[in-house]
Coordinates of N, CA and C in Angstrom, one line a residue:
M1 N 0.8 -1.2 0.0 CA 0.0 0.0 0.0 C 0.9 1.2 0.0
D2 N 0.6 2.2 -0.8 CA 1.4 3.4 -0.9 C 1.1 4.3 0.3
S3 N 2.1 5.1 0.6 CA 2.0 6.0 1.7 C 0.9 7.0 1.4
P4 N 0.1 7.3 2.4 CA -0.9 8.4 2.2 C -0.3 9.7 1.9
D5 N 1.0 9.9 2.2 CA 1.6 11.2 1.9 C 2.4 11.2 0.6
S6 N 2.2 10.1 -0.2 CA 2.9 10.0 -1.5 C 2.3 10.9 -2.5
G7 N 1.2 11.5 -2.3 CA 0.5 12.4 -3.3 C -0.9 12.2 -3.3
P8 N -1.6 12.9 -2.4 CA -3.0 12.8 -2.3 C -3.7 13.3 -3.5
G9 N -4.8 12.7 -3.9 CA -5.6 13.1 -5.0 C -6.4 14.4 -4.6
H10 N -7.0 15.0 -5.6 CA -7.8 16.3 -5.3 C -8.9 16.0 -4.4
D11 N -9.6 14.9 -4.7 CA -10.8 14.6 -3.9 C -10.5 14.2 -2.5
D12 N -9.4 13.5 -2.3 CA -8.9 13.1 -1.0 C -8.5 14.4 -0.2
A13 N -7.9 15.3 -0.9 CA -7.5 16.5 -0.2 C -8.7 17.3 0.3
A14 N -9.7 17.4 -0.6 CA -10.9 18.2 -0.1 C -11.5 17.5 1.0
A15 N -11.6 16.2 1.0 CA -12.2 15.5 2.1 C -11.4 15.6 3.4
A16 N -10.2 15.8 3.3 CA -9.3 15.9 4.4 C -9.3 17.3 5.0
G17 N -10.0 18.3 4.5 CA -10.2 19.6 5.0 C -9.2 20.6 4.4
A18 N -8.6 20.3 3.2 CA -7.7 21.2 2.7 C -8.5 22.4 2.2
P19 N -7.9 23.6 2.1 CA -8.6 24.8 1.5 C -9.2 24.6 0.1
H20 N -10.3 25.1 -0.1 CA -11.0 24.9 -1.4 C -10.3 25.5 -2.6
V21 N -10.3 24.6 -3.6 CA -9.8 25.0 -4.9 C -10.9 24.7 -5.9
P22 N -11.3 25.7 -6.7 CA -12.3 25.5 -7.7 C -12.1 24.2 -8.6
A23 N -13.1 23.5 -8.8 CA -13.0 22.3 -9.6 C -12.3 22.6 -11.0
A24 N -12.7 23.7 -11.6 CA -12.1 24.0 -12.9 C -10.6 24.2 -12.8
V25 N -10.2 24.8 -11.7 CA -8.7 25.0 -11.6 C -8.0 23.6 -11.5
L26 N -8.6 22.8 -10.6 CA -8.0 21.4 -10.4 C -8.0 20.7 -11.8
R27 N -9.1 20.8 -12.6 CA -9.1 20.1 -13.9 C -8.0 20.7 -14.8
S28 N -7.8 22.0 -14.8 CA -6.8 22.6 -15.6 C -5.4 22.2 -15.2
W29 N -5.1 21.9 -13.9 CA -3.9 21.4 -13.5 C -3.7 20.0 -13.9
D30 N -4.7 19.2 -13.8 CA -4.6 17.8 -14.2 C -4.4 17.7 -15.7
Q31 N -5.1 18.5 -16.5 CA -5.0 18.5 -17.9 C -3.6 18.9 -18.4
A32 N -3.0 19.9 -17.7 CA -1.7 20.3 -18.1 C -0.7 19.2 -17.9
E33 N -0.8 18.5 -16.8 CA 0.2 17.4 -16.6 C -0.1 16.2 -17.6
A34 N -1.3 16.0 -17.9 CA -1.6 15.0 -18.9 C -1.1 15.3 -20.3
K35 N -1.1 16.6 -20.6 CA -0.6 17.1 -22.0 C 0.9 17.0 -22.1
L36 N 1.6 17.2 -20.9 CA 3.0 17.2 -20.9 C 3.6 15.7 -21.0
F37 N 2.8 14.7 -20.5 CA 3.3 13.4 -20.4 C 3.6 12.8 -21.7
P38 N 2.9 13.0 -22.8 CA 3.2 12.4 -24.1 C 4.5 12.8 -24.6
L39 N 5.1 13.9 -24.2 CA 6.5 14.3 -24.6 C 7.5 13.3 -24.2
V40 N 7.3 12.4 -23.2 CA 8.2 11.4 -22.8 C 8.7 10.6 -24.0
M41 N 7.7 10.1 -24.8 CA 8.0 9.3 -25.9 C 8.4 10.1 -27.2
A42 N 7.6 11.1 -27.4 CA 7.7 11.8 -28.7 C 9.0 12.8 -28.7
R43 N 9.2 13.4 -27.6 CA 10.3 14.4 -27.5 C 10.9 14.4 -26.1
P44 N 11.7 13.4 -25.8 CA 12.3 13.2 -24.5 C 13.1 14.4 -24.1
D45 N 13.8 15.1 -25.0 CA 14.5 16.3 -24.7 C 13.7 17.4 -24.2
A46 N 12.5 17.6 -24.9 CA 11.6 18.6 -24.5 C 11.0 18.3 -23.1
Y47 N 10.7 17.0 -22.9 CA 10.1 16.5 -21.6 C 11.1 16.9 -20.5
E48 N 12.4 16.5 -20.7 CA 13.4 16.8 -19.6 C 13.4 18.3 -19.3
R49 N 13.4 19.1 -20.4 CA 13.4 20.6 -20.2 C 12.2 21.0 -19.5
A50 N 11.0 20.5 -19.8 CA 9.8 20.8 -19.1 C 9.8 20.5 -17.7
L51 N 10.4 19.3 -17.3 CA 10.5 18.9 -15.9 C 11.4 19.8 -15.1
R52 N 12.5 20.3 -15.8 CA 13.4 21.2 -15.1 C 12.7 22.5 -14.8
M53 N 12.0 23.1 -15.8 CA 11.3 24.3 -15.7 C 10.2 24.2 -14.6
I54 N 9.5 23.1 -14.6 CA 8.4 22.9 -13.6 C 9.0 22.9 -12.2
A55 N 10.1 22.2 -12.1 CA 10.8 22.1 -10.7 C 11.2 23.4 -10.3
E56 N 11.8 24.2 -11.2 CA 12.3 25.5 -10.8 C 11.2 26.5 -10.4
L57 N 10.1 26.4 -11.2 CA 9.0 27.3 -10.9 C 8.3 26.8 -9.6
A58 N 8.2 25.5 -9.3 CA 7.6 25.1 -8.1 C 8.4 25.5 -6.9
A59 N 9.8 25.6 -7.1 CA 10.6 26.1 -6.0 C 10.3 27.5 -5.7
R60 N 10.1 28.4 -6.8 CA 9.7 29.8 -6.6 C 8.3 29.9 -5.9
L61 N 7.4 29.0 -6.3 CA 6.1 29.1 -5.7 C 6.2 28.7 -4.2
R62 N 7.2 27.8 -3.9 CA 7.3 27.4 -2.5 C 7.7 28.6 -1.6
D63 N 8.5 29.5 -2.2 CA 8.9 30.7 -1.4 C 7.8 31.8 -1.4
T64 N 7.0 31.8 -2.5 CA 6.0 32.9 -2.6 C 4.6 32.6 -2.3
C65 N 4.3 31.3 -2.2 CA 2.9 30.8 -2.0 C 2.9 29.9 -0.7
P66 N 2.8 30.5 0.4 CA 2.8 29.7 1.6 C 1.5 29.0 1.9
D67 N 0.4 29.4 1.2 CA -0.9 28.8 1.4 C -1.7 28.7 0.1
V68 N -2.8 28.1 0.1 CA -3.6 27.9 -1.1 C -4.1 29.2 -1.7
P69 N -4.6 30.2 -0.9 CA -5.1 31.5 -1.5 C -3.9 32.1 -2.3
A70 N -2.7 32.1 -1.8 CA -1.6 32.7 -2.5 C -1.3 31.9 -3.8
L71 N -1.4 30.6 -3.7 CA -1.2 29.8 -4.9 C -2.3 30.1 -6.0
L72 N -3.5 30.3 -5.6 CA -4.5 30.6 -6.5 C -4.3 32.0 -7.2
A73 N -3.8 32.9 -6.4 CA -3.5 34.2 -7.0 C -2.4 34.0 -8.0
A74 N -1.4 33.3 -7.7 CA -0.3 33.0 -8.7 C -0.8 32.4 -9.9
H75 N -1.7 31.3 -9.7 CA -2.3 30.6 -10.8 C -3.0 31.6 -11.8
N76 N -3.6 32.6 -11.3 CA -4.4 33.5 -12.1 C -3.5 34.3 -13.1
T77 N -2.2 34.3 -12.8 CA -1.3 35.1 -13.7 C -0.9 34.2 -14.9
G78 N -1.3 32.9 -14.9 CA -1.1 32.1 -16.0 C 0.3 31.9 -16.5
A79 N 0.5 32.0 -17.8 CA 1.8 31.8 -18.5 C 2.8 32.9 -18.0
D80 N 2.4 34.0 -17.5 CA 3.3 35.0 -17.0 C 4.2 34.5 -15.9
L81 N 3.8 33.4 -15.2 CA 4.6 32.9 -14.2 C 5.9 32.3 -14.7
V82 N 5.9 32.0 -16.0 CA 7.1 31.4 -16.6 C 7.9 32.5 -17.2
T83 N 9.2 32.6 -16.7 CA 10.0 33.7 -17.2 C 11.0 33.3 -18.2
E84 N 11.2 32.0 -18.4 CA 12.2 31.4 -19.3 C 11.5 31.0 -20.6
P85 N 12.1 31.4 -21.7 CA 11.6 30.9 -23.0 C 11.5 29.4 -23.0
A86 N 10.4 28.9 -23.6 CA 10.1 27.4 -23.6 C 9.8 27.1 -25.0
V87 N 10.8 26.8 -25.8 CA 10.6 26.5 -27.3 C 9.9 25.1 -27.4
G88 N 8.7 25.1 -27.9 CA 7.9 23.9 -28.2 C 7.2 23.4 -27.0
I89 N 7.2 24.2 -25.9 CA 6.5 23.9 -24.7 C 5.6 25.0 -24.3
G90 N 4.3 24.8 -24.2 CA 3.4 25.9 -23.8 C 3.7 26.3 -22.4
P91 N 4.1 27.6 -22.2 CA 4.3 28.1 -20.8 C 3.1 28.0 -19.9
E92 N 1.9 28.0 -20.4 CA 0.7 27.9 -19.6 C 0.7 26.4 -19.0
L93 N 1.2 25.4 -19.7 CA 1.3 24.1 -19.2 C 2.3 24.0 -18.1
V94 N 3.5 24.6 -18.3 CA 4.5 24.6 -17.3 C 3.9 25.2 -16.0
A95 N 3.3 26.4 -16.1 CA 2.8 27.1 -15.0 C 1.8 26.3 -14.2
A96 N 0.8 25.6 -15.0 CA -0.2 24.8 -14.3 C 0.4 23.6 -13.7
A97 N 1.3 23.0 -14.3 CA 1.9 21.8 -13.7 C 2.7 22.1 -12.4
A98 N 3.4 23.3 -12.4 CA 4.0 23.7 -11.2 C 3.1 24.1 -10.1
C99 N 2.0 24.7 -10.5 CA 0.9 24.9 -9.4 C 0.4 23.6 -8.9
A100 N 0.2 22.7 -9.7 CA -0.3 21.4 -9.2 C 0.7 20.8 -8.3
M101 N 2.0 20.9 -8.6 CA 3.0 20.3 -7.6 C 3.0 21.0 -6.3
R102 N 2.9 22.3 -6.4 CA 2.9 23.1 -5.1 C 1.6 22.8 -4.3
Y103 N 0.5 22.6 -5.0 CA -0.8 22.3 -4.3 C -0.6 21.0 -3.5
R104 N 0.0 20.0 -4.2 CA 0.1 18.7 -3.5 C 1.0 18.8 -2.2
E105 N 2.1 19.7 -2.3 CA 2.9 19.9 -1.2 C 2.1 20.5 -0.1
L106 N 1.3 21.6 -0.4 CA 0.5 22.2 0.6 C -0.5 21.3 1.3
V107 N -1.1 20.4 0.5 CA -2.1 19.5 1.0 C -1.4 18.5 2.0
T108 N -0.2 18.0 1.6 CA 0.5 17.1 2.4 C 1.0 17.7 3.7
T109 N 1.5 19.0 3.6 CA 1.9 19.7 4.8 C 0.7 19.9 5.8
G110 N -0.4 20.3 5.2 CA -1.6 20.6 5.9 C -2.1 19.3 6.7
A111 N -2.1 18.2 6.0 CA -2.5 17.0 6.6 C -1.6 16.5 7.8
A112 N -0.3 16.8 7.6 CA 0.6 16.4 8.6 C 0.4 17.3 9.9
Q113 N 0.1 18.6 9.6 CA -0.1 19.5 10.8 C -1.4 19.1 11.5
R114 N -2.4 18.7 10.8 CA -3.7 18.3 11.4 C -3.5 17.0 12.2
R115 N -2.7 16.1 11.7 CA -2.3 14.9 12.5 C -1.7 15.3 13.8
L116 N -0.7 16.1 13.8 CA 0.0 16.5 15.0 C -0.9 17.2 16.0
A117 N -1.8 18.0 15.5 CA -2.8 18.7 16.3 C -3.7 17.7 17.0
A118 N -4.1 16.7 16.2 CA -5.0 15.7 16.9 C -4.3 14.9 17.9
L119 N -3.0 14.6 17.7 CA -2.2 13.9 18.7 C -2.0 14.8 20.0
A120 N -1.7 16.1 19.8 CA -1.6 16.9 20.9 C -2.8 17.0 21.8
K121 N -3.9 17.1 21.1 CA -5.3 17.2 21.8 C -5.5 15.9 22.6
A122 N -5.2 14.7 21.9 CA -5.4 13.4 22.6 C -4.5 13.3 23.8
R123 N -3.2 13.8 23.6 CA -2.3 13.7 24.8 C -2.7 14.5 25.9
D124 N -3.3 15.8 25.6 CA -3.8 16.6 26.7 C -5.0 15.9 27.4
Q125 N -5.7 15.1 26.7 CA -6.9 14.5 27.3 C -6.6 13.1 27.9
G126 N -5.3 12.7 27.8 CA -4.9 11.5 28.5 C -5.3 10.2 27.7
L127 N -5.6 10.4 26.4 CA -6.0 9.2 25.6 C -4.8 8.4 25.2
E128 N -5.1 7.1 24.9 CA -4.0 6.2 24.5 C -4.0 6.1 23.0
W129 N -5.2 6.1 22.4 CA -5.3 6.0 20.9 C -6.2 7.2 20.5
T130 N -6.0 7.7 19.3 CA -6.9 8.7 18.7 C -7.0 8.7 17.2
V131 N -8.1 9.2 16.7 CA -8.2 9.3 15.2 C -7.5 10.6 14.8
V132 N -6.6 10.5 13.9 CA -5.8 11.7 13.4 C -6.2 12.1 12.0
E133 N -7.0 11.3 11.4 CA -7.3 11.6 10.0 C -8.5 10.7 9.6
E134 N -9.5 11.3 8.9 CA -10.7 10.6 8.5 C -11.2 11.2 7.1
N135 N -11.4 10.3 6.1 CA -11.9 10.7 4.9 C -13.1 9.9 4.5
G136 N -14.1 10.5 4.1 CA -15.3 9.8 3.6 C -16.3 9.6 4.8
D137 N -17.4 8.9 4.5 CA -18.4 8.7 5.4 C -18.7 7.2 5.5
P138 N -18.4 6.6 6.7 CA -18.6 5.1 6.8 C -19.9 4.6 6.5
A139 N -21.0 5.5 6.6 CA -22.4 5.1 6.3 C -22.5 4.9 4.8
R140 N -21.7 5.5 4.0 CA -21.8 5.5 2.6 C -20.9 4.5 1.9
A141 N -20.0 3.9 2.7 CA -19.1 2.9 2.2 C -19.9 1.6 1.9
P142 N -19.5 0.8 0.9 CA -18.3 1.0 0.1 C -18.4 1.8 -1.2
Y143 N -19.6 2.2 -1.4 CA -19.9 2.9 -2.7 C -19.1 4.2 -2.8
I144 N -18.8 4.8 -1.7 CA -17.8 5.9 -1.6 C -16.7 5.4 -0.7
P145 N -15.5 5.3 -1.1 CA -14.4 4.8 -0.2 C -14.3 5.6 1.1
Y146 N -14.0 4.8 2.1 CA -13.9 5.4 3.4 C -12.5 5.0 4.0
Q147 N -11.9 6.0 4.7 CA -10.6 5.7 5.3 C -10.4 6.6 6.6
R148 N -9.9 6.0 7.6 CA -9.4 6.8 8.7 C -8.1 6.2 9.2
V149 N -7.4 7.1 10.0 CA -6.1 6.7 10.6 C -6.2 6.9 12.1
E150 N -5.9 5.8 12.8 CA -5.9 5.9 14.3 C -4.4 5.7 14.7
A151 N -4.0 6.5 15.7 CA -2.6 6.4 16.1 C -2.4 6.2 17.6
H152 N -1.5 5.5 18.0 CA -1.1 5.3 19.4 C -0.3 6.6 19.8
V153 N -0.9 7.3 20.7 CA -0.4 8.6 21.1 C 1.0 8.7 21.4
R154 N 1.5 7.8 22.2 CA 2.9 7.8 22.7 C 3.9 7.4 21.7
S155 N 3.6 6.3 20.9 CA 4.6 5.7 20.1 C 4.5 6.2 18.6
G156 N 3.3 6.6 18.2 CA 3.2 7.0 16.8 C 2.8 5.8 15.9
K157 N 2.8 4.6 16.5 CA 2.3 3.5 15.7 C 0.9 3.7 15.4
A158 N 0.5 3.3 14.1 CA -0.8 3.7 13.7 C -1.4 2.5 12.8
V159 N -2.7 2.7 12.6 CA -3.4 1.8 11.7 C -4.2 2.6 10.7
I160 N -4.3 2.1 9.5 CA -5.1 2.7 8.5 C -6.3 1.8 8.2
I161 N -7.5 2.2 8.6 CA -8.7 1.4 8.4 C -9.4 1.9 7.1
S162 N -9.7 1.1 6.2 CA -10.4 1.5 5.0 C -11.5 0.5 4.6
V163 N -12.4 1.1 3.9 CA -13.6 0.3 3.4 C -13.7 0.6 1.9
E164 N -13.6 -0.5 1.1 CA -13.8 -0.3 -0.4 C -14.6 -1.5 -0.9
P165 N -15.1 -1.3 -2.1 CA -15.9 -2.4 -2.7 C -15.0 -3.5 -3.1
D166 N -15.5 -4.8 -3.1 CA -14.7 -5.9 -3.6 C -14.7 -5.9 -5.1
E167 N -14.1 -7.0 -5.7 CA -14.0 -7.0 -7.2 C -15.3 -7.1 -7.9
T168 N -16.4 -7.5 -7.2 CA -17.7 -7.5 -7.8 C -18.5 -6.2 -7.7
L169 N -17.9 -5.3 -6.9 CA -18.6 -4.0 -6.6 C -19.9 -4.1 -5.9
T170 N -20.1 -5.3 -5.2 CA -21.4 -5.4 -4.5 C -21.2 -5.6 -3.0
R171 N -20.0 -5.9 -2.5 CA -19.8 -6.1 -1.1 C -18.6 -5.2 -0.6
A172 N -18.6 -5.0 0.7 CA -17.6 -4.1 1.3 C -16.4 -5.0 1.7
V173 N -15.2 -4.5 1.5 CA -14.0 -5.1 2.1 C -13.4 -4.2 3.1
H174 N -13.3 -4.6 4.3 CA -12.8 -3.8 5.4 C -11.3 -4.2 5.6
R175 N -10.4 -3.3 5.5 CA -9.0 -3.6 5.5 C -8.3 -2.7 6.6
I176 N -7.3 -3.4 7.2 CA -6.5 -2.7 8.2 C -5.1 -2.8 7.8
D177 N -4.4 -1.8 7.8 CA -2.9 -1.7 7.4 C -2.1 -1.0 8.5
A178 N -0.9 -1.5 8.8 CA 0.0 -0.9 9.7 C 0.5 0.4 9.1
A179 N 0.9 1.3 10.0 CA 1.5 2.6 9.6 C 2.3 3.2 10.7
D180 N 3.2 4.1 10.3 CA 4.0 4.8 11.4 C 3.7 6.3 11.2
L181 N 3.4 7.0 12.3 CA 3.2 8.4 12.3 C 4.4 9.1 12.9
D182 N 5.1 9.9 12.2 CA 6.3 10.6 12.8 C 5.8 11.6 13.7
L183 N 6.2 11.5 15.0 CA 5.7 12.4 16.1 C 6.3 13.8 16.0
A184 N 7.3 13.9 15.2 CA 8.0 15.3 15.0 C 7.4 16.0 13.8
T185 N 7.1 15.3 12.7 CA 6.7 15.9 11.4 C 5.3 15.7 11.1
G186 N 4.6 14.7 11.6 CA 3.3 14.3 11.2 C 3.2 13.6 10.0
V187 N 4.3 13.2 9.4 CA 4.3 12.4 8.1 C 3.8 11.0 8.5
L188 N 3.0 10.4 7.6 CA 2.4 9.1 7.8 C 3.0 8.2 6.8
R189 N 3.5 7.1 7.2 CA 4.1 6.1 6.3 C 3.3 4.7 6.5
A190 N 2.8 4.3 5.4 CA 2.0 3.0 5.5 C 2.9 1.8 5.5
G191 N 2.4 0.8 6.1 CA 3.3 -0.4 6.2 C 2.5 -1.6 5.6
A192 N 2.7 -2.8 6.3 CA 2.1 -4.0 5.8 C 0.6 -4.1 6.1
E193 N -0.1 -4.9 5.3 CA -1.5 -5.2 5.5 C -1.6 -6.1 6.8
L194 N -2.5 -5.7 7.7 CA -2.7 -6.5 8.9 C -3.9 -7.5 8.8
G195 N -4.8 -7.2 7.9 CA -6.0 -8.0 7.8 C -7.0 -7.4 6.8
S196 N -7.7 -8.4 6.2 CA -8.8 -7.9 5.3 C -10.1 -8.7 5.7
Y197 N -11.2 -8.0 5.9 CA -12.4 -8.6 6.5 C -13.6 -8.4 5.7
S198 N -14.5 -9.3 5.8 CA -15.8 -9.1 5.0 C -16.9 -8.5 5.8
S199 N -16.7 -8.2 7.1 CA -17.8 -7.6 7.8 C -17.1 -6.5 8.8
A200 N -18.0 -5.5 9.0 CA -17.5 -4.5 9.9 C -17.2 -5.1 11.3
D201 N -18.0 -6.0 11.8 CA -17.8 -6.5 13.2 C -16.5 -7.2 13.2
A202 N -16.1 -8.0 12.2 CA -14.8 -8.7 12.2 C -13.7 -7.7 12.2
A203 N -13.8 -6.7 11.4 CA -12.8 -5.6 11.4 C -12.7 -4.9 12.8
A204 N -13.8 -4.6 13.4 CA -13.8 -3.9 14.7 C -13.2 -4.8 15.7
H205 N -13.4 -6.1 15.7 CA -12.8 -7.1 16.7 C -11.3 -7.1 16.5
A206 N -10.9 -7.1 15.3 CA -9.4 -7.1 15.0 C -8.8 -5.9 15.5
L207 N -9.4 -4.8 15.3 CA -9.0 -3.4 15.6 C -8.8 -3.3 17.2
E208 N -9.8 -3.9 17.9 CA -9.7 -3.9 19.4 C -8.5 -4.6 19.8
G209 N -8.1 -5.7 19.2 CA -6.9 -6.5 19.5 C -5.7 -5.6 19.3
I210 N -5.7 -4.9 18.2 CA -4.5 -4.1 17.8 C -4.3 -3.0 18.9
R211 N -5.4 -2.4 19.2 CA -5.4 -1.3 20.2 C -4.9 -1.8 21.5
A212 N -5.3 -3.0 21.9 CA -4.9 -3.6 23.2 C -3.4 -3.9 23.2
N213 N -2.9 -4.4 22.1 CA -1.5 -4.7 21.9 C -0.6 -3.5 21.9
G214 N -1.2 -2.4 21.3 CA -0.5 -1.1 21.3 C 0.6 -1.0 20.3
H215 N 0.9 -2.1 19.6 CA 2.0 -2.0 18.6 C 1.6 -2.7 17.3
P216 N 0.9 -2.0 16.4 CA 0.4 -2.6 15.1 C 1.5 -3.3 14.4
G217 N 1.2 -4.5 13.9 CA 2.2 -5.2 13.1 C 3.0 -6.2 13.9
E218 N 3.1 -6.0 15.3 CA 3.8 -6.9 16.1 C 2.9 -8.0 16.7
P219 N 3.4 -9.2 16.9 CA 2.5 -10.2 17.5 C 2.2 -9.9 18.9

């Protein structure tokens, strides 16, 4: 299972409480990246140049756009964000792709900060385990995927509980994966699958055992 911090999707980011970005803007960023990708095969030299320009512009946005409103303001300048001539590469595509990269960074950072805040609150309340992240509505699963992260407050050991449809799209699969939550940065790293269950009751029973053990993934 990939780490939840490896690059959250736009829908996941919105569910996690990230600042709102208009759907049209998100689509424009996605489309820009999709249009640049074919250059890999057709013109690898142009693709390498585009990647360099995107990385350099994203670094500038990192300095000038500390939050989503600032990033949206930069996005509104369009191709003017690109100061370097880009022969054969649309500057508007470079600008949009760099904005998309910076947005993913902001979402990841915001999610990490919210996890740390949840841990701090649980620590003040004397809790042993706490929910640090939740996406979706369990009442609507599996038709709409559901996921939450619970962490052991002192150790940062965590579990990712998810509900998704099975291969027939008619039944729910309840899955529990191990994870580690960095207590200093809030970064979440997913680990091995601990179990997959066909019922909510079975998953809840397994989760109780994991909480009692205090160390997900260990016997």
